[in-house]
Short mmCIF file of N, CA, C and O in Angstrom, two decimals:
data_model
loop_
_atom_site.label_atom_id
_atom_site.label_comp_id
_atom_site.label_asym_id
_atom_site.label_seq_id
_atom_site.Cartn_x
_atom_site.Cartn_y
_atom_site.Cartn_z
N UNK A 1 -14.55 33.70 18.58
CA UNK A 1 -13.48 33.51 17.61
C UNK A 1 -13.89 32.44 16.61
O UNK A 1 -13.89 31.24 16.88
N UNK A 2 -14.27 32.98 15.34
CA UNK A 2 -14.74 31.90 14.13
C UNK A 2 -14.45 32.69 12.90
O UNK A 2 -15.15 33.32 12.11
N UNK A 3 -13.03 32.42 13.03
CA UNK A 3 -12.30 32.63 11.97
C UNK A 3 -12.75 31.71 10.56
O UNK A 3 -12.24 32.19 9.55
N UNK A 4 -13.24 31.00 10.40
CA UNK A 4 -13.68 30.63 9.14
C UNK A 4 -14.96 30.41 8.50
O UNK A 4 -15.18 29.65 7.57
N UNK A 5 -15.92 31.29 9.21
CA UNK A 5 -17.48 32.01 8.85
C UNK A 5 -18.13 31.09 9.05
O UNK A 5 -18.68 30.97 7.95
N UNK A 6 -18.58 30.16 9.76
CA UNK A 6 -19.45 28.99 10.24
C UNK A 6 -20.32 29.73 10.93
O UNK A 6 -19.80 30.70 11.47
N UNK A 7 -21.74 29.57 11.14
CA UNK A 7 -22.68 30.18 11.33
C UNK A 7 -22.17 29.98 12.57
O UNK A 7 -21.11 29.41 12.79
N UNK A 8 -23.09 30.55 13.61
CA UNK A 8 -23.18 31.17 15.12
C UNK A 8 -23.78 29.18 15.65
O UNK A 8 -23.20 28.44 16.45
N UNK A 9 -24.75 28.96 15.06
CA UNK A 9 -24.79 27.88 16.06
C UNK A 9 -23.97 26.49 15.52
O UNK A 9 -24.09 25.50 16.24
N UNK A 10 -23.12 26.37 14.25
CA UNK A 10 -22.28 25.24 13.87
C UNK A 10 -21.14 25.70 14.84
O UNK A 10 -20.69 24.73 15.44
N UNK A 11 -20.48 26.98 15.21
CA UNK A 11 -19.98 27.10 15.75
C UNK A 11 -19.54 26.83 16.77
O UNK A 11 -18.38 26.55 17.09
N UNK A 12 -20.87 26.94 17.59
CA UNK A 12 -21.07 27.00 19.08
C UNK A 12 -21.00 25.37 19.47
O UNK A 12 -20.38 24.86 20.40
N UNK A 13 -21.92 24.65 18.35
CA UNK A 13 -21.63 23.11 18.95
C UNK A 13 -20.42 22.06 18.42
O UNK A 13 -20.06 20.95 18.80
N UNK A 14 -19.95 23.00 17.32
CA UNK A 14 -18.76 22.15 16.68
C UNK A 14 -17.48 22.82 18.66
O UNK A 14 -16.51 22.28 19.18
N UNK A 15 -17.92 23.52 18.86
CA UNK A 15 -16.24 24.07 19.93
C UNK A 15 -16.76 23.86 21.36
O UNK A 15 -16.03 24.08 22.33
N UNK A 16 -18.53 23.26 21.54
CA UNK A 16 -19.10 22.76 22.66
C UNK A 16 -18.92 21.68 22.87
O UNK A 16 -18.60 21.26 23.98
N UNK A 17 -19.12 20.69 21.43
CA UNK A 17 -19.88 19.94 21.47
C UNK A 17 -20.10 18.44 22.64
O UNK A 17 -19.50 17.43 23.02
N UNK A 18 -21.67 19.36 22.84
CA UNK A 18 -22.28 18.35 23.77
C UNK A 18 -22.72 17.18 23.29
O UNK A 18 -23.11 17.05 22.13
N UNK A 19 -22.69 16.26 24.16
CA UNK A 19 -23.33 15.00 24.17
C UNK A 19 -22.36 13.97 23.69
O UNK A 19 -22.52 12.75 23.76
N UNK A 20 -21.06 14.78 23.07
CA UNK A 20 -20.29 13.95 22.31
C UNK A 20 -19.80 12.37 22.77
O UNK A 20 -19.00 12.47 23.70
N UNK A 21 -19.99 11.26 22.48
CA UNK A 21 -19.32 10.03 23.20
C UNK A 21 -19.93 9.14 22.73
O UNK A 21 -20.23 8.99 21.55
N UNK A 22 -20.18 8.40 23.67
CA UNK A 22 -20.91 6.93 22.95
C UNK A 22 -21.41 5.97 24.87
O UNK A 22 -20.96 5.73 25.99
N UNK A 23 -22.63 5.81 23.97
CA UNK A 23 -23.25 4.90 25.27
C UNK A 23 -23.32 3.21 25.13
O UNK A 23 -23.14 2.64 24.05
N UNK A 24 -23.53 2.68 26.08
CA UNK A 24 -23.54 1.23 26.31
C UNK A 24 -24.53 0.73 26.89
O UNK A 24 -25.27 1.58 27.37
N UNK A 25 -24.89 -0.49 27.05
CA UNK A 25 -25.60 -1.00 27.77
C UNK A 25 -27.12 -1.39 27.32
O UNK A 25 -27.45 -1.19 26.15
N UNK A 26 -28.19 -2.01 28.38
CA UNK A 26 -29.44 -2.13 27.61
C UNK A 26 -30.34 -1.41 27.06
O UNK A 26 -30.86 -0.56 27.78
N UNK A 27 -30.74 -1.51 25.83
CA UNK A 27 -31.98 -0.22 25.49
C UNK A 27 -30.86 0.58 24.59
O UNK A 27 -31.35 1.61 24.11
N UNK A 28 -29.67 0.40 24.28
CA UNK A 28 -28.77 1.33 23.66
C UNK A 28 -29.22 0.80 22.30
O UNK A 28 -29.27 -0.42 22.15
N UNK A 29 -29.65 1.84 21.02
CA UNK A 29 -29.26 1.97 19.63
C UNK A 29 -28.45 2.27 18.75
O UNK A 29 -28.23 3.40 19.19
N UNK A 30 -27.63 2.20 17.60
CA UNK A 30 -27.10 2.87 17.26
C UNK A 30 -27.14 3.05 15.84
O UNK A 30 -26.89 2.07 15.14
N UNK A 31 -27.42 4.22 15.28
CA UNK A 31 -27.07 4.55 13.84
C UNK A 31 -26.23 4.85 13.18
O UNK A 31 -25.32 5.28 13.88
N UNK A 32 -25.91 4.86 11.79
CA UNK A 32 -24.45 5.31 11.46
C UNK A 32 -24.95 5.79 9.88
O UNK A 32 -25.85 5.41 9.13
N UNK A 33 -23.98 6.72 9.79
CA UNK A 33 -23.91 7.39 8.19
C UNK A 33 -22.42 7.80 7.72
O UNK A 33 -21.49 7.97 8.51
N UNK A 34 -22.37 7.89 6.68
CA UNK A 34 -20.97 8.00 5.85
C UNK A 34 -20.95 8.60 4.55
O UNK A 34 -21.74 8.17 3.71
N UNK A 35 -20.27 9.40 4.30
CA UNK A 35 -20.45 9.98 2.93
C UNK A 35 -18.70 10.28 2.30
O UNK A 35 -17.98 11.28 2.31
N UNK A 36 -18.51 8.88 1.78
CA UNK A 36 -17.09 8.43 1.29
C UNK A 36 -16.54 9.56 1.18
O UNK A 36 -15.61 9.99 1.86
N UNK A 37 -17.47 10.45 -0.32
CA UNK A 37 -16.77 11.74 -1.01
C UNK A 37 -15.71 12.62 -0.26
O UNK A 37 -14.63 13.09 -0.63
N UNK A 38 -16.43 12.69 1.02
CA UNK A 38 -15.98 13.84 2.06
C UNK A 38 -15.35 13.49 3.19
O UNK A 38 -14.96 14.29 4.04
N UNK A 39 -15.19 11.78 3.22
CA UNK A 39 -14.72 11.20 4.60
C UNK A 39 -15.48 11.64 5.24
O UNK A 39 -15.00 12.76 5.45
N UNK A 40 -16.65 11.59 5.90
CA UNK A 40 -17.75 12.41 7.41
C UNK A 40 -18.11 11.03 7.12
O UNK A 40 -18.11 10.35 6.09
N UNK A 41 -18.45 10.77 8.52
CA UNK A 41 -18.85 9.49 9.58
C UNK A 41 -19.43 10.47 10.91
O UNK A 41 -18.99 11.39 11.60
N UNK A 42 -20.77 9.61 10.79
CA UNK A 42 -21.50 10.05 11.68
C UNK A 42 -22.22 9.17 12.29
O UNK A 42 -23.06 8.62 11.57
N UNK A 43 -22.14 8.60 14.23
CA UNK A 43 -22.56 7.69 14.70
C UNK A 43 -23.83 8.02 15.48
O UNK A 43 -23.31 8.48 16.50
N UNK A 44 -24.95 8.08 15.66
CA UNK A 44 -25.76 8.69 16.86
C UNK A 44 -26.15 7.56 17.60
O UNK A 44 -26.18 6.60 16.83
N UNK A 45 -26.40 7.29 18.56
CA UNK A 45 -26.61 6.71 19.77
C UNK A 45 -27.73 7.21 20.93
O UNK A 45 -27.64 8.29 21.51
N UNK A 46 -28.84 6.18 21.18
CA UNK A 46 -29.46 6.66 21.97
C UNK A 46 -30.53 5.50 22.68
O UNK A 46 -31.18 4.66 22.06
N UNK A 47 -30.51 5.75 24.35
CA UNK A 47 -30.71 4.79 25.22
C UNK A 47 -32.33 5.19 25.06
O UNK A 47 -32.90 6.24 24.75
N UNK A 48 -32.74 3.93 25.39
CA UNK A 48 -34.27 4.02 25.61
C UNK A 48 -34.97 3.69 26.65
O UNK A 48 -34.70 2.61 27.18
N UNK A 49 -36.07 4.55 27.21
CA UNK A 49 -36.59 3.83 28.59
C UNK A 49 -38.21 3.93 28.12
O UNK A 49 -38.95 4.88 27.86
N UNK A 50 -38.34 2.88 28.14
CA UNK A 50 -39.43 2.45 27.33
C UNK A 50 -39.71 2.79 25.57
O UNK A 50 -39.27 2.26 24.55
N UNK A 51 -40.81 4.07 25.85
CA UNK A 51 -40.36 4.42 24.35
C UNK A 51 -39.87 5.69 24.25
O UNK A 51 -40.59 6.24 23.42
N UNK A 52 -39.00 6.50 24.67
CA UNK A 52 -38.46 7.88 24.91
C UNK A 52 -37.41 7.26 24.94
O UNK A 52 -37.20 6.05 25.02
N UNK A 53 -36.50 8.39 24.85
CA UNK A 53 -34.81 8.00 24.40
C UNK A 53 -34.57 9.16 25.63
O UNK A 53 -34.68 10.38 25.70
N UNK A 54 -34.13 7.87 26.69
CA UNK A 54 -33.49 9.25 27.66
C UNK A 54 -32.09 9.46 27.44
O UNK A 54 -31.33 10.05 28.20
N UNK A 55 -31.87 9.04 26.56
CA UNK A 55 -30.05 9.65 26.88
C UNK A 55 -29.46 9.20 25.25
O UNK A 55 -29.65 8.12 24.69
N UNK A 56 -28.62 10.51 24.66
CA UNK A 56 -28.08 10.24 23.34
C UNK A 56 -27.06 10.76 23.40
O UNK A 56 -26.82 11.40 24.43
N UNK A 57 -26.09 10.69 22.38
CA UNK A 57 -24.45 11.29 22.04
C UNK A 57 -24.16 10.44 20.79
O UNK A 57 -24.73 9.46 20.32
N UNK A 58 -23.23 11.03 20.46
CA UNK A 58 -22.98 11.22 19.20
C UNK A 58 -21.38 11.45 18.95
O UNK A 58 -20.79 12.23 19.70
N UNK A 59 -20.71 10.81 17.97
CA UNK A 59 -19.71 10.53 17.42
C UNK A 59 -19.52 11.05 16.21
O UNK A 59 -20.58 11.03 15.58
N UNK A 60 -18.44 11.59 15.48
CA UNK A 60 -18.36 12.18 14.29
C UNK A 60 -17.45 12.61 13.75
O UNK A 60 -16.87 13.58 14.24
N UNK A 61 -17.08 12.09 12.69
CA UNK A 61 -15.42 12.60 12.33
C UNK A 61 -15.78 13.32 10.66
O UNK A 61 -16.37 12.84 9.70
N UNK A 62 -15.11 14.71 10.89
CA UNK A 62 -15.34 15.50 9.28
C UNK A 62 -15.37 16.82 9.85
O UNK A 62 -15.35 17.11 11.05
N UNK A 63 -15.42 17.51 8.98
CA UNK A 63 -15.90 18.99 8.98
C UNK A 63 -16.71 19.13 10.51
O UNK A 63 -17.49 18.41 11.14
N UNK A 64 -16.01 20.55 10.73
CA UNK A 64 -17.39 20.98 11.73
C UNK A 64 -18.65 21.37 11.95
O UNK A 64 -19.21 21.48 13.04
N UNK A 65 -19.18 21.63 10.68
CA UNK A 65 -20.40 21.28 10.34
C UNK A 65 -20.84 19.94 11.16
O UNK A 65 -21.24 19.81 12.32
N UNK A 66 -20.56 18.77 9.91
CA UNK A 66 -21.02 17.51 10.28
C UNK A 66 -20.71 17.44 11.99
O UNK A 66 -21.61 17.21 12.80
N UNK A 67 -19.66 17.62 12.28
CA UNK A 67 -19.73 17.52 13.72
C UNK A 67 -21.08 18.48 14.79
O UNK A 67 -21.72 18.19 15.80
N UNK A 68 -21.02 19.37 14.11
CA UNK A 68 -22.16 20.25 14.66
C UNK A 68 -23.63 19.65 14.70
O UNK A 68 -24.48 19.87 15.56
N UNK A 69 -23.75 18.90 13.65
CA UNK A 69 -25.05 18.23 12.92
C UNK A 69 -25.20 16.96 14.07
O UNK A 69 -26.17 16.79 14.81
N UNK A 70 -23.98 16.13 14.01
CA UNK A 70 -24.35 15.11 15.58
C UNK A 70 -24.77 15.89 17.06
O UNK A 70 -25.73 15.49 17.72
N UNK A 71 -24.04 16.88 17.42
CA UNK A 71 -24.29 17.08 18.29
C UNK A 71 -25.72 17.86 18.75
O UNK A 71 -25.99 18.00 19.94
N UNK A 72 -26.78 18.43 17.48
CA UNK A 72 -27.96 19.05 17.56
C UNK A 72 -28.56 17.84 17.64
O UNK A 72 -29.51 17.95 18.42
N UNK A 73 -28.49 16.89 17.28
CA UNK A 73 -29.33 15.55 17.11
C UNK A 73 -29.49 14.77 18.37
O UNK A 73 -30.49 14.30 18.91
N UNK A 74 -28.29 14.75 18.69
CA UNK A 74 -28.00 14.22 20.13
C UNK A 74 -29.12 15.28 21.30
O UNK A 74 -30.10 14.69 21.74
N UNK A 75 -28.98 16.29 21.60
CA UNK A 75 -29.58 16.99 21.77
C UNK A 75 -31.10 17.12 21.56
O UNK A 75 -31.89 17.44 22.45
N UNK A 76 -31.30 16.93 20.71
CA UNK A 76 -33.13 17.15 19.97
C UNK A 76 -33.68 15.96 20.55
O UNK A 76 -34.82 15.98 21.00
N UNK A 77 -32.77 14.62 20.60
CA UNK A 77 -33.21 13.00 20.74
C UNK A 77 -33.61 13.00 22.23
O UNK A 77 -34.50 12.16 22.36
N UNK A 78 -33.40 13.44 23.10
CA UNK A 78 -33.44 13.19 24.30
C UNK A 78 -35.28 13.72 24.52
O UNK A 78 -35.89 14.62 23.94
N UNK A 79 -35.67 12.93 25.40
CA UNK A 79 -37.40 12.89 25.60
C UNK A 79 -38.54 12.48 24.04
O UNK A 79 -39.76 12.31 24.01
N UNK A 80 -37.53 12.45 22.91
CA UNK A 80 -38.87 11.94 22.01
C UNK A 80 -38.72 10.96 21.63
O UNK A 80 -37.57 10.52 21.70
N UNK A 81 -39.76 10.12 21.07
CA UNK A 81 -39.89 8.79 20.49
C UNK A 81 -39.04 8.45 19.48
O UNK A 81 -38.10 9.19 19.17
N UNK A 82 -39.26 7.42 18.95
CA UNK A 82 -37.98 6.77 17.70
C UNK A 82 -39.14 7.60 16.28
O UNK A 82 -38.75 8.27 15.33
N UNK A 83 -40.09 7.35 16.51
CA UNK A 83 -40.85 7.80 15.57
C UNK A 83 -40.85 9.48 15.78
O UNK A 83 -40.50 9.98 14.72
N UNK A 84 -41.03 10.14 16.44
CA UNK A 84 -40.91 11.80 16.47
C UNK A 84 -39.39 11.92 16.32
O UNK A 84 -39.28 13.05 15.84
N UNK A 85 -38.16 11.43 16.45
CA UNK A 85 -36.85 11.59 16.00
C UNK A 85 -36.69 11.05 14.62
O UNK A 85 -35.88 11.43 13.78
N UNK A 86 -37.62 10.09 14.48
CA UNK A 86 -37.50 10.00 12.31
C UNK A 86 -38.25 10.85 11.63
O UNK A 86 -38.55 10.65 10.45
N UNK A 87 -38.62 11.84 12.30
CA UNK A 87 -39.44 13.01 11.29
C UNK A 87 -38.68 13.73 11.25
O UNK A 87 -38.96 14.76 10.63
N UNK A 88 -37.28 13.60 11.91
CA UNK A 88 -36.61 15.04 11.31
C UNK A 88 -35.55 14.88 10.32
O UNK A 88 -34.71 14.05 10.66
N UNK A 89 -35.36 15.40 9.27
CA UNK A 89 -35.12 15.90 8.07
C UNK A 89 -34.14 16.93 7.71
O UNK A 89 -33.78 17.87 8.42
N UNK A 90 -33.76 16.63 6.51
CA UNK A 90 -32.36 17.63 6.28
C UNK A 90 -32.92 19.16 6.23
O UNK A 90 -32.36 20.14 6.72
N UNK A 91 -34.25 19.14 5.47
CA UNK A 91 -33.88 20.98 5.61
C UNK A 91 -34.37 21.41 7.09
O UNK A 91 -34.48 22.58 7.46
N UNK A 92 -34.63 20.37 7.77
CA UNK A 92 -34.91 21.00 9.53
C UNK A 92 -33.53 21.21 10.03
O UNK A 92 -33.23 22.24 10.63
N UNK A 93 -32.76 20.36 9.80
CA UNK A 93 -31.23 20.65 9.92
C UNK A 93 -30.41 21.56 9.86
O UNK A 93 -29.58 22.10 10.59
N UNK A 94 -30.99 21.67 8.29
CA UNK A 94 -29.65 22.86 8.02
C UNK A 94 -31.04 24.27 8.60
O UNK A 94 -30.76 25.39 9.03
N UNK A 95 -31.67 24.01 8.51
CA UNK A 95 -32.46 25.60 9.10
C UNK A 95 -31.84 25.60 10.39
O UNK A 95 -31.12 26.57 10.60
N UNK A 96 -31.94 24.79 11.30
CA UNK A 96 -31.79 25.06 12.53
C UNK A 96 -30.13 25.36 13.03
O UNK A 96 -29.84 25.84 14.13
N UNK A 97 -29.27 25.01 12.12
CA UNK A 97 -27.67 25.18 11.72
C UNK A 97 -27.41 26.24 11.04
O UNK A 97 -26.35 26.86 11.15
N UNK A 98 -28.28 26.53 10.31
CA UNK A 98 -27.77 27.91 9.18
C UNK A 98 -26.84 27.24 8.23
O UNK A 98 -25.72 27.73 8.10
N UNK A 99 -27.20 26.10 7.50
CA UNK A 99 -26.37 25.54 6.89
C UNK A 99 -26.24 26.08 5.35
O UNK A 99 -27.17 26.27 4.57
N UNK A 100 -25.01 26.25 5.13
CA UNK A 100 -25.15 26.81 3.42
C UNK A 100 -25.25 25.72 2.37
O UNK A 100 -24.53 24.72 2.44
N UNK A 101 -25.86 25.85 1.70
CA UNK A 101 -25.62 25.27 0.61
C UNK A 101 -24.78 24.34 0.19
O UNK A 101 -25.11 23.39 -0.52
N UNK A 102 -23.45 24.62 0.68
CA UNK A 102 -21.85 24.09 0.22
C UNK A 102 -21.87 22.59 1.07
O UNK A 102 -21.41 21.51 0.68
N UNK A 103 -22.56 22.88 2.33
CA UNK A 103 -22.29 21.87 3.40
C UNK A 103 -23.81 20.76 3.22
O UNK A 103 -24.06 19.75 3.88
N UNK A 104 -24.40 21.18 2.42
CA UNK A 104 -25.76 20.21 2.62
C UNK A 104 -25.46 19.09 2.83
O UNK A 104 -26.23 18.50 3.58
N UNK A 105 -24.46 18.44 2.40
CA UNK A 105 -24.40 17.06 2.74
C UNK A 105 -24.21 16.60 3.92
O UNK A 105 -24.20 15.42 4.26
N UNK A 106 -23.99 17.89 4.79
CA UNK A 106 -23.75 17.18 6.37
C UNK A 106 -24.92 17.42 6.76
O UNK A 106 -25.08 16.86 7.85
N UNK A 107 -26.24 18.21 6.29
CA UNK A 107 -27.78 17.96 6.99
C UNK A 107 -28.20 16.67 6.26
O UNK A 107 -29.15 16.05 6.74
N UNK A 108 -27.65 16.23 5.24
CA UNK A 108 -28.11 14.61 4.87
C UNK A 108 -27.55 13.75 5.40
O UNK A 108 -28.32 12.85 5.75
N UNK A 109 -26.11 13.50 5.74
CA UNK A 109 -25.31 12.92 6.81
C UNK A 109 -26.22 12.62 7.83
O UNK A 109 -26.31 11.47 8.26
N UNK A 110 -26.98 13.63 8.32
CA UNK A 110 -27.28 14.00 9.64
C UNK A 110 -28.78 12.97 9.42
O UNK A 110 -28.65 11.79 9.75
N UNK A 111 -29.72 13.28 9.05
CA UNK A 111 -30.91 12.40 8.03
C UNK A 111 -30.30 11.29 8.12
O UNK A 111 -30.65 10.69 9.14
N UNK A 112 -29.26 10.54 7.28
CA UNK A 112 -28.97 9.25 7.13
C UNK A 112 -28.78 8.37 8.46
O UNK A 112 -28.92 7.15 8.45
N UNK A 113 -28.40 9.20 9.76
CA UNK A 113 -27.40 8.64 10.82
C UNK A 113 -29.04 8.22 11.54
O UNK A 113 -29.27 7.22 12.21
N UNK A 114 -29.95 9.23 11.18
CA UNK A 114 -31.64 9.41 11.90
C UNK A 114 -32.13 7.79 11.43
O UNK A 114 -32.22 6.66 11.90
N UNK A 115 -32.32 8.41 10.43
CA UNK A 115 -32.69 6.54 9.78
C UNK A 115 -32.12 5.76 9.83
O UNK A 115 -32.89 4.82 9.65
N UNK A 116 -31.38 5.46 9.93
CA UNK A 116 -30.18 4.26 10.51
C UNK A 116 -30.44 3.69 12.17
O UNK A 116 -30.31 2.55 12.62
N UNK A 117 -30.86 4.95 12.85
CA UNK A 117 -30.93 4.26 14.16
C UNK A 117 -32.28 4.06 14.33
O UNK A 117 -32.63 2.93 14.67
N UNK A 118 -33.07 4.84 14.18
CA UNK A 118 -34.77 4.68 14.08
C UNK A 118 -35.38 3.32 13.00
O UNK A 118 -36.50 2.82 12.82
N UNK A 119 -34.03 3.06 12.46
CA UNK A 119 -34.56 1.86 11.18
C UNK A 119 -36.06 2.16 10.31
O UNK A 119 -37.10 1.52 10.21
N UNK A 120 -35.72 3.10 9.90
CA UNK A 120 -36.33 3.93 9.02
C UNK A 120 -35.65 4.08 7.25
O UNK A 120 -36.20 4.83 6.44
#
């Protein structure tokens, strides 16, 4: 049921979405992005054990897109480095989302929240 044409996988993680929350404790990072225009706030979060990020989630208020966009990230972050999680990029985003055009700003959202926690 996706009554308002959101691709198959914004779908699936905007009405899943995993990882969603927020972590604490030592080794915890956190990034953040905002894009006034549209009100979307996007927090990602992710624990580190050594240099691998074993554990991420993600926070996000806006469109389900943008919500969709934390929760692939959250997801992707888990087992790679801070440096192999700052190589990823808005059009890896919206490819891997099926993002249209209309919504790009939530695969840059998504980019901004990357560099923010990777301090990039």
């Amino acid at each position: 049921m996706n009554p308002f044409g959101y691709s198959d996988p914004v779908w699936r993680l905007f009405t899943e979405t995993p990882r969603a929350g927020e972590l604490a404790g030592p080794g915890t990072r956190t990034g953040t992005a905002e894009t006034p225009v549209n009100r979307s706030r996007l927090q990602l979060q992710a624990r580190l054990a050594g240099e691998r990020i074993e554990d991420a989630r993600f926070r996000a208020y806006g469109c389900p897109t943008a919500i969709a966009v934390g929760a692939w990230l959250a997801e992707r972050a888990i087992g790679r480095s801070l440096v192999e999680l700052s190589a990823i990029r808005a059009p890896e985003i919206r490819q891997a989302l099926e993002i249209p055009e209309t919504h790009l700003h939530c695969a840059l959202l998504g980019e901004d929240a990357v560099k923010s926690l990777c301090g990039t």
